[in-house]
Amino acid sequence: MADHLFEYTLRLGDNCLILGQRLAEWTGHAPILEEDLALGNLGLDLLGQARAFLTYAGKVEGKGRSEDDLAFLRDAHAFRNVSLVEQPNGDFGQTMARHLLFAGWYSLVLERLTQSQDSTLAAVAEKGVKEIAYHWRHAAEWTIRLGDGTDESHRRMQSGLHQVWGYTPELFRMDETDTAMLRAGVGADLAALQPAWDARIDAVLVEASLERPSSVTRSNGKQGVHSEHLGHMLSEMQFLQRAYPGMEW
Amino acid sequence: MVAATLHRLDDARVWRVLAEVCDPELPFLSVVDLGIVREVSLTGGVVRITPTYSGCPAAEVIGLAIANKLAEAGMNLRVETQLSPAWTTDWITEKGRETLLAHGIAPPPAASTDKHTLFADPPAVACPCCGSMDTERVSAFGATACKAMHRCLSCSEPFEAFKCL
């Protein structure tokens, strides 16, 4: 049971950590100043949630690993984030597409987790759900603005959506850990979230004059099977700890 | 009876010390007025604070600043972080709201969480300079996690507004 809880908490933490890191890559590169600040802020929210989840995961595991140990001293195969969040930023449209699909799902997960029997997960979710509401709205507004904008912005938004869409089935697939956590009243019923997600995503896509893609990519990020992108990202994120093990500020 | 009085006095002393600690990102607003001090427990030897945002970089600095200030005042209390119930802008005190306004930051509308629907306009925010309600939001994200950027269409002044949470 503790193994499942560790695994489950790690997934939540890694989703936040990896997407937060991806969003931070935009710092200094966003198309406009307001978006530079926005993407940095979105990343910061996720990083904050990642810290809470990973600290708790370390505690559940009981081997004395801290949030930093978990973030900086694991190799790619030990990460449990869904594959969607490790996908490269692409252009701004693709980043917004990824964020739309993720935030649309993650806010539903957090809503369920506020009712979790695990009081720590419930507390982090209670805090996070209010923050992610801003993420969802931000991504949805940009999706509409770009999708329903110029020919070029429409083309790019549609193409960004195609790039990342295939990774969404993984978000709703229940495995042994998910099922055990659901039975224990700790985790969310991911499969049951699909209709609500479909409805909110479709509403945005219609408004944005975008087509709903149907591509499916086999992805098992939450079981530790990752695309090559994650390794490259970690090599940068973990560089300091790899080059100078145990180094502190 | 005496003990009870002493207890109350000490409690008040702690709160007075806390009122001198400011948020480093809002160096005129005390942690008490920001509404992040959840509990002072002398019996437990602890002061409980709650972060504004999960990723607020100021949270740890604030915890340290509180611990230092209490130590300076000879009060040996731990500072603990409490996540639940989650902080809301409704906990900013009336004095806190006035202080924000006096420093050119529009306070969040009282007792409301910004639940405006996807395509609707966010709630109107009064310009902290001229008081006009004819303002627009430039960006939902600003220099810190807790603020958004707005612009006054009457006096043309750009300003920051505390986000509803």
mmCIF file of N, CA and C in Angstrom, chain A residues 18 22 75-77 79 81 86 226-235:
data_model
loop_
_atom_site.group_PDB
_atom_site.id
_atom_site.type_symbol
_atom_site.label_atom_id
_atom_site.label_comp_id
_atom_site.label_asym_id
_atom_site.label_seq_id
_atom_site.Cartn_x
_atom_site.Cartn_y
_atom_site.Cartn_z
ATOM 1 N N ILE A 18 8.265 18.354 -14.130
ATOM 2 C CA ILE A 18 8.715 18.324 -15.522
ATOM 3 C C ILE A 18 8.031 19.412 -16.354
ATOM 4 N N ARG A 22 9.763 22.676 -18.125
ATOM 5 C CA ARG A 22 9.519 23.006 -19.536
ATOM 6 C C ARG A 22 9.070 24.467 -19.684
ATOM 7 N N ASP A 75 17.432 9.130 -12.529
ATOM 8 C CA ASP A 75 17.578 9.149 -13.976
ATOM 9 C C ASP A 75 16.189 9.015 -14.616
ATOM 10 N N ALA A 76 16.158 9.208 -15.924
ATOM 11 C CA ALA A 76 14.867 9.316 -16.630
ATOM 12 C C ALA A 76 13.904 8.166 -16.329
ATOM 13 N N HIS A 77 14.398 6.928 -16.312
ATOM 14 C CA HIS A 77 13.501 5.777 -16.136
ATOM 15 C C HIS A 77 12.817 5.766 -14.768
ATOM 16 N N PHE A 79 11.560 8.474 -13.418
ATOM 17 C CA PHE A 79 10.534 9.524 -13.383
ATOM 18 C C PHE A 79 9.180 8.930 -13.763
ATOM 19 N N ASN A 81 6.262 10.918 -14.555
ATOM 20 C CA ASN A 81 5.342 11.869 -15.176
ATOM 21 C C ASN A 81 4.720 11.279 -16.438
ATOM 22 N N GLU A 86 6.495 16.046 -20.873
ATOM 23 C CA GLU A 86 7.914 16.141 -21.236
ATOM 24 C C GLU A 86 8.099 16.525 -22.701
ATOM 25 N N HIS A 226 9.925 6.565 -21.060
ATOM 26 C CA HIS A 226 9.873 7.945 -21.543
ATOM 27 C C HIS A 226 10.438 8.113 -22.935
ATOM 28 N N SER A 227 10.068 9.229 -23.548
ATOM 29 C CA SER A 227 10.646 9.596 -24.835
ATOM 30 C C SER A 227 12.061 10.114 -24.594
ATOM 31 N N GLU A 228 12.832 10.225 -25.678
ATOM 32 C CA GLU A 228 14.206 10.696 -25.524
ATOM 33 C C GLU A 228 14.263 12.130 -24.990
ATOM 34 N N HIS A 229 13.156 12.861 -25.152
ATOM 35 C CA HIS A 229 13.158 14.269 -24.733
ATOM 36 C C HIS A 229 13.452 14.431 -23.241
ATOM 37 N N LEU A 230 12.954 13.488 -22.438
ATOM 38 C CA LEU A 230 13.122 13.651 -20.991
ATOM 39 C C LEU A 230 14.601 13.614 -20.594
ATOM 40 N N GLY A 231 15.352 12.685 -21.198
ATOM 41 C CA GLY A 231 16.769 12.586 -20.862
ATOM 42 C C GLY A 231 17.528 13.872 -21.145
ATOM 43 N N HIS A 232 17.228 14.467 -22.300
ATOM 44 C CA HIS A 232 17.910 15.723 -22.653
ATOM 45 C C HIS A 232 17.555 16.826 -21.665
ATOM 46 N N MET A 233 16.282 16.844 -21.294
ATOM 47 C CA MET A 233 15.839 17.863 -20.356
ATOM 48 C C MET A 233 16.517 17.690 -18.992
ATOM 49 N N LEU A 234 16.585 16.437 -18.541
ATOM 50 C CA LEU A 234 17.199 16.188 -17.232
ATOM 51 C C LEU A 234 18.681 16.530 -17.248
ATOM 52 N N SER A 235 19.332 16.294 -18.376
ATOM 53 C CA SER A 235 20.774 16.572 -18.423
ATOM 54 C C SER A 235 21.027 18.046 -18.147
#
